[in-house]
mmCIF file of C-alpha atoms in Angstrom:
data_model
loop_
_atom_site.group_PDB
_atom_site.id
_atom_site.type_symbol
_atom_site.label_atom_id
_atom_site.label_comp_id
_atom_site.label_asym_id
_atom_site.label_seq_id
_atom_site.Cartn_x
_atom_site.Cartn_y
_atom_site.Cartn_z
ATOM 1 C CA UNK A 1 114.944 99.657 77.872
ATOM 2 C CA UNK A 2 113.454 97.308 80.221
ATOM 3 C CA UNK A 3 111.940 94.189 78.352
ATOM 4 C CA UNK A 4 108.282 93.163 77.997
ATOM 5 C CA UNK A 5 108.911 89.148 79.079
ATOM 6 C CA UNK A 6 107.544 89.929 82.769
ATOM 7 C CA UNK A 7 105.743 93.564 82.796
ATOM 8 C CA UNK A 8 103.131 91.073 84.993
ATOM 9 C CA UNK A 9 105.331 90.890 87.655
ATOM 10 C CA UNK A 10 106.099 94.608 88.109
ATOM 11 C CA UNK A 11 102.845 95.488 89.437
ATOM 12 C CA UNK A 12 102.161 96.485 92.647
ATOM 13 C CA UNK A 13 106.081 96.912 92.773
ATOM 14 C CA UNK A 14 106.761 100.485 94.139
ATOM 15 C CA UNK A 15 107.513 103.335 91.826
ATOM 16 C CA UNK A 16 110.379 105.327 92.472
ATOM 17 C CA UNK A 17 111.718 108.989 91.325
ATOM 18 C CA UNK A 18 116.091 109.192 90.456
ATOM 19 C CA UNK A 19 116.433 110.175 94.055
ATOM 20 C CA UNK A 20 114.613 107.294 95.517
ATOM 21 C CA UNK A 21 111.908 109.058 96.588
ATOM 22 C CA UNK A 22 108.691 106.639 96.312
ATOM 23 C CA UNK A 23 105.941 107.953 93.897
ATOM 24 C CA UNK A 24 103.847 105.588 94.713
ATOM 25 C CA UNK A 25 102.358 101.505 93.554
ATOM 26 C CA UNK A 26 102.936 100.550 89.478
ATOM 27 C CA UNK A 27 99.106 99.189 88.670
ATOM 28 C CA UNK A 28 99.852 98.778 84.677
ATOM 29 C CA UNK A 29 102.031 98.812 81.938
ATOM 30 C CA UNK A 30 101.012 100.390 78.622
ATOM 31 C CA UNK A 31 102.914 99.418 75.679
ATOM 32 C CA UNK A 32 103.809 101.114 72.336
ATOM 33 C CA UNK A 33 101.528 100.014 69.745
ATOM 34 C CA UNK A 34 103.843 99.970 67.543
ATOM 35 C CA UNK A 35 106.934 98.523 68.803
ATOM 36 C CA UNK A 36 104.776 96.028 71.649
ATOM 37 C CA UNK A 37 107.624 97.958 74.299
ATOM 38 C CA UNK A 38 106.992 99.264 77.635
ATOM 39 C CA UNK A 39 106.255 102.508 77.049
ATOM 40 C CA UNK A 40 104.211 104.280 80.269
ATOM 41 C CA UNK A 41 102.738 102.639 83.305
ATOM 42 C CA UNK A 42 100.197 104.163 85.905
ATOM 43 C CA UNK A 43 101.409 104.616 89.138
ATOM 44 C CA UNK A 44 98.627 104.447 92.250
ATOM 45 C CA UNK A 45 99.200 107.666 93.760
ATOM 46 C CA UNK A 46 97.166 109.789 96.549
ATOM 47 C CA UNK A 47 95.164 109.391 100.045
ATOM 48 C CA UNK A 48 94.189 105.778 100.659
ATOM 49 C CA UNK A 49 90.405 106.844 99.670
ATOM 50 C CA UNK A 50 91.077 108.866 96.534
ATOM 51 C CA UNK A 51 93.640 106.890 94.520
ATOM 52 C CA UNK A 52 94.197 108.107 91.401
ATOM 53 C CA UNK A 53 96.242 106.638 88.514
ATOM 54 C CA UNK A 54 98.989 109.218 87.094
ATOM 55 C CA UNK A 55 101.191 108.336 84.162
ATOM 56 C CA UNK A 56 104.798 108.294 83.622
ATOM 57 C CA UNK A 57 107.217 106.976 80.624
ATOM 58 C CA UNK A 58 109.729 103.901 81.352
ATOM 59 C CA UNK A 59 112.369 105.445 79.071
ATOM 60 C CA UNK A 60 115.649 104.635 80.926
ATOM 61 C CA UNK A 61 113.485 103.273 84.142
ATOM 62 C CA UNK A 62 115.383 100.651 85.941
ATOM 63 C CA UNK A 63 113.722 97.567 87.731
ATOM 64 C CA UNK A 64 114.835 96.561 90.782
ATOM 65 C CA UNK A 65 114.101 93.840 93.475
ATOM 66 C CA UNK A 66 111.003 95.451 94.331
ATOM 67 C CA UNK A 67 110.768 98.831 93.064
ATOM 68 C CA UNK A 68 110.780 100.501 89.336
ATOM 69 C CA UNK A 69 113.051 103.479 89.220
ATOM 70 C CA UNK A 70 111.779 106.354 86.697
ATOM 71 C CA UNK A 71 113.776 109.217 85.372
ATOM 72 C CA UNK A 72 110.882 111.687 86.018
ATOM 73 C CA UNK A 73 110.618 113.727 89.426
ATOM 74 C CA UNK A 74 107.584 113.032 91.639
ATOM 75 C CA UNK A 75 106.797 116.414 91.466
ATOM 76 C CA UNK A 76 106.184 115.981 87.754
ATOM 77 C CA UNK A 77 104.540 113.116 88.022
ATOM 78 C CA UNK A 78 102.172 113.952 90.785
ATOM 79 C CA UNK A 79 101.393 116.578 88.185
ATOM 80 C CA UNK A 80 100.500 114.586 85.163
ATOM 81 C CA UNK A 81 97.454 113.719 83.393
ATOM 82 C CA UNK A 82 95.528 111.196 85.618
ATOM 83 C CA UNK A 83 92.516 108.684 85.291
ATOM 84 C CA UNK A 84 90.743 107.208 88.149
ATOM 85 C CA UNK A 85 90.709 103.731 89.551
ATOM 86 C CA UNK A 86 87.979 102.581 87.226
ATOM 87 C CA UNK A 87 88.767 104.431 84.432
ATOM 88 C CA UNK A 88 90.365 104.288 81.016
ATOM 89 C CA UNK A 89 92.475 106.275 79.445
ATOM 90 C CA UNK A 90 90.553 108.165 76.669
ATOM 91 C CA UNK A 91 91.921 108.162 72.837
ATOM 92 C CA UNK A 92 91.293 111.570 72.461
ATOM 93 C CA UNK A 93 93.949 111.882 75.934
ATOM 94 C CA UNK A 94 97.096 110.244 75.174
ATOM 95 C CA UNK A 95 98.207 113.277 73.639
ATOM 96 C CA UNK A 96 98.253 115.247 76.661
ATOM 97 C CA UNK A 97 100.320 112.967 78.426
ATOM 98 C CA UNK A 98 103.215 112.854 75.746
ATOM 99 C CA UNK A 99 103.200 116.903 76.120
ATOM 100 C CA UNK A 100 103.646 116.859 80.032
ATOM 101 C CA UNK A 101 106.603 115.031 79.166
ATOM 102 C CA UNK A 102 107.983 117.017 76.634
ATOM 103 C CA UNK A 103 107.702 114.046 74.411
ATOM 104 C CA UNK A 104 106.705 113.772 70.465
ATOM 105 C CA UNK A 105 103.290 111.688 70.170
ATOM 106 C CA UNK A 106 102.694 109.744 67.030
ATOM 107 C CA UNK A 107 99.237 107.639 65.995
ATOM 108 C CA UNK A 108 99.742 105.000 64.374
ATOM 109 C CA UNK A 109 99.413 104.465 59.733
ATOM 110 C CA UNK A 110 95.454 104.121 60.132
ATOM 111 C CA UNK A 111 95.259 106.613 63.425
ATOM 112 C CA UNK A 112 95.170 104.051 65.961
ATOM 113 C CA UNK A 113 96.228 104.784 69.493
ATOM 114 C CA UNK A 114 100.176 105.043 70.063
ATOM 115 C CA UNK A 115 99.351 103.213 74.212
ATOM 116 C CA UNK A 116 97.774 99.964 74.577
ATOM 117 C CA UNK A 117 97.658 98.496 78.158
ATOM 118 C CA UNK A 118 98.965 95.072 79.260
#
């Protein structure tokens, strides 16, 4: 698991699939609420004029000099749940992202969200 000490520094770093192939510009890093890890980050993806931010997990992601290497396809990334530029990610959301990744999604004791962003 990549550590939390710089997460800052990752962003605008490109964000790459297991076959290199870029995805597109890390703009954040959400962490588990519960453990205060990396857990997702939003990756700037589409036409210069319609950016959108699409999510994707940082289990087993690798940092590099100047890129972050996922273990998700872009195809499947391309594909998952999105926000725009301006926009946060909705409570009532997070859920949907955890099942495009085939992934279990927990709330926390009192219900609180399982992402916060850093």
């Amino acid at each position: 698991m990549i550590q939390a000490a710089n997460i800052r520094e990752w962003r605008n770093h490109s964000v790459v699939d297991p076959k290199g192939h870029k995805i597109g510009v890390l703009e954040a890093i959400y962490v588990d609420t519960t453990t205060d890890e990396p857990a997702m980050a939003t990756v700037r993806t589409g036409l210069p004029t319609r950016h959108q931010l699409a999510f994707v997990p940082l289990d087993d992601a690798i940092l590099g000099p100047d890129y972050v290497k996922v273990s998700y396809t872009k195809a499947l990334v391309k594909k998952a749940p999105s926000v725009g530029m301006d926009d946060i990610l909705p409570a009532e959301a997070e859920e949907a992202i955890f099942q495009h990744y085939d992934m279990a999604y927990r709330t926390g004791a009192g219900g609180e969200r399982q992402l916060a962003r850093r």
